[in-house]
PDB file of C-alpha atoms in Angstrom:
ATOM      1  CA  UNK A   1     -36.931  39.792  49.734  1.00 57.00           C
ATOM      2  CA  UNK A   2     -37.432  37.540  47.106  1.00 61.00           C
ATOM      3  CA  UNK A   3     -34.055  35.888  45.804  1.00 62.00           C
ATOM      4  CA  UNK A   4     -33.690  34.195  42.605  1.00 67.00           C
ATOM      5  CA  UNK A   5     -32.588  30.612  42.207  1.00 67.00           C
ATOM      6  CA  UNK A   6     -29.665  30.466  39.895  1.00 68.00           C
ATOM      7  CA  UNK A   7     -29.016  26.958  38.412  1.00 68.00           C
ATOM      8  CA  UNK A   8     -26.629  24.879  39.522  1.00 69.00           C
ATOM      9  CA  UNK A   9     -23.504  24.539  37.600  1.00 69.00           C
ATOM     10  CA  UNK A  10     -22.589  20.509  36.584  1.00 67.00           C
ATOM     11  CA  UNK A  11     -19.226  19.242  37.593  1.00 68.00           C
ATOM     12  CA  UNK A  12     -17.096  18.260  34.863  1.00 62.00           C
ATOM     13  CA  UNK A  13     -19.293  19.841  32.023  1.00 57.00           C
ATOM     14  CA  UNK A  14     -18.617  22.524  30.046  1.00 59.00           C
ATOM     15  CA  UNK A  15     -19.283  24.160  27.535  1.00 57.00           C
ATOM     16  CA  UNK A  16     -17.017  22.884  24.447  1.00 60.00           C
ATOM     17  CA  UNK A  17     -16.198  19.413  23.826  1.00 61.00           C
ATOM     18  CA  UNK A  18     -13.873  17.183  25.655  1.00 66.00           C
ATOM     19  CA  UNK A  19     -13.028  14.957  22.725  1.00 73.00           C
ATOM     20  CA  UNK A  20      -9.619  15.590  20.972  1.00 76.00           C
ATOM     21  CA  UNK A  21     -10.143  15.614  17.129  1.00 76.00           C
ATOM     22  CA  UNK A  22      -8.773  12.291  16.276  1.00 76.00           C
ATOM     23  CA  UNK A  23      -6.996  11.732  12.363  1.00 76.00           C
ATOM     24  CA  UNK A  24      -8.923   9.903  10.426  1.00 77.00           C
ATOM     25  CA  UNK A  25      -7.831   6.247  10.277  1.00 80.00           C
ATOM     26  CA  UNK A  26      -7.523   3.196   7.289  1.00 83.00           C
ATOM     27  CA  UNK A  27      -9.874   0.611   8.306  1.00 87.00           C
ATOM     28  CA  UNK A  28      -8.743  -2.197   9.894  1.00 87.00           C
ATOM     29  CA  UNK A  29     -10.533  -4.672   7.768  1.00 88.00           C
ATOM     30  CA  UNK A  30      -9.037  -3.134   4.493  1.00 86.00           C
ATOM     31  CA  UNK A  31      -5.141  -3.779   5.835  1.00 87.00           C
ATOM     32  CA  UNK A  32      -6.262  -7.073   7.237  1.00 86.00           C
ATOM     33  CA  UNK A  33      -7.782  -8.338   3.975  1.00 85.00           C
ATOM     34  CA  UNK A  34      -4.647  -6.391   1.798  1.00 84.00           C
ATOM     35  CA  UNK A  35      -2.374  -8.049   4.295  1.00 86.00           C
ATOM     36  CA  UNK A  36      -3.719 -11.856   4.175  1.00 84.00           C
ATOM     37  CA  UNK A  37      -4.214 -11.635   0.521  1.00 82.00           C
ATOM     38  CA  UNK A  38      -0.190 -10.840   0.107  1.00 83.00           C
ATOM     39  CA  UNK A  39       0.762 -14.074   3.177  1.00 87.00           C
ATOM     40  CA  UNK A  40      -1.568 -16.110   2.862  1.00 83.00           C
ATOM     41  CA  UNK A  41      -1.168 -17.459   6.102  1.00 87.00           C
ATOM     42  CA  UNK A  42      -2.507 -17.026   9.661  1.00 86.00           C
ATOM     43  CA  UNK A  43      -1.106 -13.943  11.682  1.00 86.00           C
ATOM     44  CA  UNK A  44      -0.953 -13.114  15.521  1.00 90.00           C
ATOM     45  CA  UNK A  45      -2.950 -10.709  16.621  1.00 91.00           C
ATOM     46  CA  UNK A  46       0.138  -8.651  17.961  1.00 93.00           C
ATOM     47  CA  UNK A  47       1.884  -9.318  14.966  1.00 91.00           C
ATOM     48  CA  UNK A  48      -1.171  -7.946  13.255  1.00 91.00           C
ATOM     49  CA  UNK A  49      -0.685  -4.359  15.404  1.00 92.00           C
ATOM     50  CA  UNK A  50       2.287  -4.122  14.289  1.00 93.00           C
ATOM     51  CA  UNK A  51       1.541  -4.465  10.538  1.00 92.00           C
ATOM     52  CA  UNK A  52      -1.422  -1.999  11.552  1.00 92.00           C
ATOM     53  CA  UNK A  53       1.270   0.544  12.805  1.00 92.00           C
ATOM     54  CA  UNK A  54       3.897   0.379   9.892  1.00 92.00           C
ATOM     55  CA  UNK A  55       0.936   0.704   7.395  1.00 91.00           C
ATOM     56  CA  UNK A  56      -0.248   3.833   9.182  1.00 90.00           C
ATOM     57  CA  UNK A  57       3.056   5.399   9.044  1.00 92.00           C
ATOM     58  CA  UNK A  58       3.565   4.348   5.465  1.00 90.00           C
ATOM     59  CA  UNK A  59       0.721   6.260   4.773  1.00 89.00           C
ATOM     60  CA  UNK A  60       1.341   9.580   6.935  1.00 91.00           C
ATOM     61  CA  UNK A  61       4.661   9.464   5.111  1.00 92.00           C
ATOM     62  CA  UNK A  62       3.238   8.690   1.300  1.00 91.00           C
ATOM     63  CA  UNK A  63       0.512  11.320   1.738  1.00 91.00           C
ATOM     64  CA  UNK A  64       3.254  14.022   3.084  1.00 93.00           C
ATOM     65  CA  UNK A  65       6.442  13.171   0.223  1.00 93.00           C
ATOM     66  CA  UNK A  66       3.099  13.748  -2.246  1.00 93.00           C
ATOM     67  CA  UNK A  67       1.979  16.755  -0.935  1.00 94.00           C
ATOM     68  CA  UNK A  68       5.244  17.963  -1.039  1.00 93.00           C
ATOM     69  CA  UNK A  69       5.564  17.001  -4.581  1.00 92.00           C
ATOM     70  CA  UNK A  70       2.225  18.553  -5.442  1.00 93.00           C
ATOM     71  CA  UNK A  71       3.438  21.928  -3.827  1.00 93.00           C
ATOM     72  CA  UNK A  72       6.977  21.902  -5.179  1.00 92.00           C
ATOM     73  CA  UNK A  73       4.942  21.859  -8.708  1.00 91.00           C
ATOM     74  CA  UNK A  74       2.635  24.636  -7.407  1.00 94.00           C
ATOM     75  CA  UNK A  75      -0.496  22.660  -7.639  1.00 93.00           C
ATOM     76  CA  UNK A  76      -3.000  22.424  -5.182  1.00 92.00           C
ATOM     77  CA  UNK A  77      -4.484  18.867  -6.820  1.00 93.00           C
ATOM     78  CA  UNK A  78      -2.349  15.726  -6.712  1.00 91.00           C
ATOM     79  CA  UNK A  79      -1.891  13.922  -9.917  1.00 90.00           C
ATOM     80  CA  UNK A  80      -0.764  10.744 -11.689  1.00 84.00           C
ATOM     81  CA  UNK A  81       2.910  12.628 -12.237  1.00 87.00           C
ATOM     82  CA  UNK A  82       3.058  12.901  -8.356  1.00 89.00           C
ATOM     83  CA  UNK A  83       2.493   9.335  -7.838  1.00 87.00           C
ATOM     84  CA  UNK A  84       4.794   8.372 -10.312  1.00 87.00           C
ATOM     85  CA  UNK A  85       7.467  10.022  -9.446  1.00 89.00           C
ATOM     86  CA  UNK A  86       7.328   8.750  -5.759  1.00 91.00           C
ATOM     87  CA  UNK A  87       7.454   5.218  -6.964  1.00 88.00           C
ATOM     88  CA  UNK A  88      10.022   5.957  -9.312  1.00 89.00           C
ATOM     89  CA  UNK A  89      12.197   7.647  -6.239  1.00 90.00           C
ATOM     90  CA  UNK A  90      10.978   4.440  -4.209  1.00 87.00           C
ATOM     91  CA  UNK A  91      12.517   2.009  -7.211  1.00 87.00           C
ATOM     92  CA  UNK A  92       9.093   0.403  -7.566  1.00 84.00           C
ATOM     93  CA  UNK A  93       8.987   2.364 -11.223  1.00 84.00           C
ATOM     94  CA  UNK A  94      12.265   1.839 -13.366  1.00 85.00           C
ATOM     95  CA  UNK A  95      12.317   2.024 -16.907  1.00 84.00           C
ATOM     96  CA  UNK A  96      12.107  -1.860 -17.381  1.00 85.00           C
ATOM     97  CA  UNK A  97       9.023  -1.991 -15.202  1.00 83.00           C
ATOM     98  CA  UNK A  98       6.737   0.872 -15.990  1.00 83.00           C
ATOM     99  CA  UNK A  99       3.296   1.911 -13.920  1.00 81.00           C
ATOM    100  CA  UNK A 100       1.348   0.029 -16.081  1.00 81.00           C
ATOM    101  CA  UNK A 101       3.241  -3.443 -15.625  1.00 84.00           C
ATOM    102  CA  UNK A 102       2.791  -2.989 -11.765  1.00 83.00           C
ATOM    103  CA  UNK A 103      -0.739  -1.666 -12.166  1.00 82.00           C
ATOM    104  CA  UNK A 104      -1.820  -5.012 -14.588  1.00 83.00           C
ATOM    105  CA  UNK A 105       0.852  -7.420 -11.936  1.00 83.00           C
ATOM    106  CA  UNK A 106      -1.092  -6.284  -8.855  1.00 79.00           C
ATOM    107  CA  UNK A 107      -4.734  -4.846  -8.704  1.00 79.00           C
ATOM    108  CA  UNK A 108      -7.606  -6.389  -9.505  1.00 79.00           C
ATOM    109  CA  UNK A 109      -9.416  -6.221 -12.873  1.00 80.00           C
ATOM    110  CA  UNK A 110     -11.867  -3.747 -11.584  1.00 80.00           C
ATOM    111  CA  UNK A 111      -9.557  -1.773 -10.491  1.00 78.00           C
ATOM    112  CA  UNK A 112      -7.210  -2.078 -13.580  1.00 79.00           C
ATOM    113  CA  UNK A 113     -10.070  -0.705 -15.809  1.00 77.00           C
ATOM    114  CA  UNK A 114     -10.180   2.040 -13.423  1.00 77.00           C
ATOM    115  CA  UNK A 115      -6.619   2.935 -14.147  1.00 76.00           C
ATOM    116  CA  UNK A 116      -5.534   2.051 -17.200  1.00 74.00           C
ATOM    117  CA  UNK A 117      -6.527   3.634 -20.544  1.00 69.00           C
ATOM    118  CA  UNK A 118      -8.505   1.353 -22.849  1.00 63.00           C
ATOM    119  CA  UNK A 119      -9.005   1.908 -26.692  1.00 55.00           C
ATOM    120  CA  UNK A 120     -12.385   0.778 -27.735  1.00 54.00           C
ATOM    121  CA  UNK A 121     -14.136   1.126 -30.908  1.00 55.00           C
ATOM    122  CA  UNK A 122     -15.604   4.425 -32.275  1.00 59.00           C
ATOM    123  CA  UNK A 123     -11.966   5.577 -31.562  1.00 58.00           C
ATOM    124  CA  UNK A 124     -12.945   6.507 -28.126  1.00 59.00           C
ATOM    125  CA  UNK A 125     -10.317   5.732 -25.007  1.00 56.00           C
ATOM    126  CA  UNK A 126     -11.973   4.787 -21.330  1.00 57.00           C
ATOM    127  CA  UNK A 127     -11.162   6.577 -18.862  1.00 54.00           C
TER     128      UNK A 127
END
């Protein structure tokens, strides 16, 4: 009798993936550079970690108070309201020192024409 020859199974191999689905991650140059632009000064690496872990957090936690905002509102899209109203329960908003004032104090040109409604002529407004 003829038998068949049935190939051999590989140890330690299986079907499926054996990689857990990791959460997507800020890049570490973009905290660095954010970081060193705001000390202005050399940092340990461990030091550095730690700044690494605290900014992750901040994040996780940012991302969930504005989801929770955006659901509370029964939205599915986050918007400008959300994000003001987080810094306004953080104190970074008050009355005296509006969106705008922080937005013009702290970004970048580029990214205050982004942000901040311009009036040009023709009586159009960018964005």
């Amino acid at each position: 009798p003829v038998q068949l020859l049935q190939p051999k199974p590989v140890p330690g191999r299986s079907g499926t993936s054996q990689r857990k689905p990791r959460e997507p991650q800020i890049a570490r140059s973009l905290i660095k550079e954010v970081f060193s632009y705001f000390v202005k000064m050399p940092v340990t690496r461990e030091a550095f970690k730690i700044v690494e872990k605290c900014s992750e957090k901040y994040f996780k936690q940012l991302s969930s108070d504005l989801e929770a905002y955006t659901s509370h509102a029964r939205r599915k899209t986050v918007e400008m309201a959300d994000v003001e109203m987080l810094m306004r329960r953080q104190g970074l908003v008050t009355d005296k020192m509006p969106l705008n004032v922080l937005i013009e104090r702290h970004l970048p040109l580029e990214y205050r024409k982004l942000l901040i409604p311009v009036a040009v002529s023709g009586n159009k407004v960018i964005p």
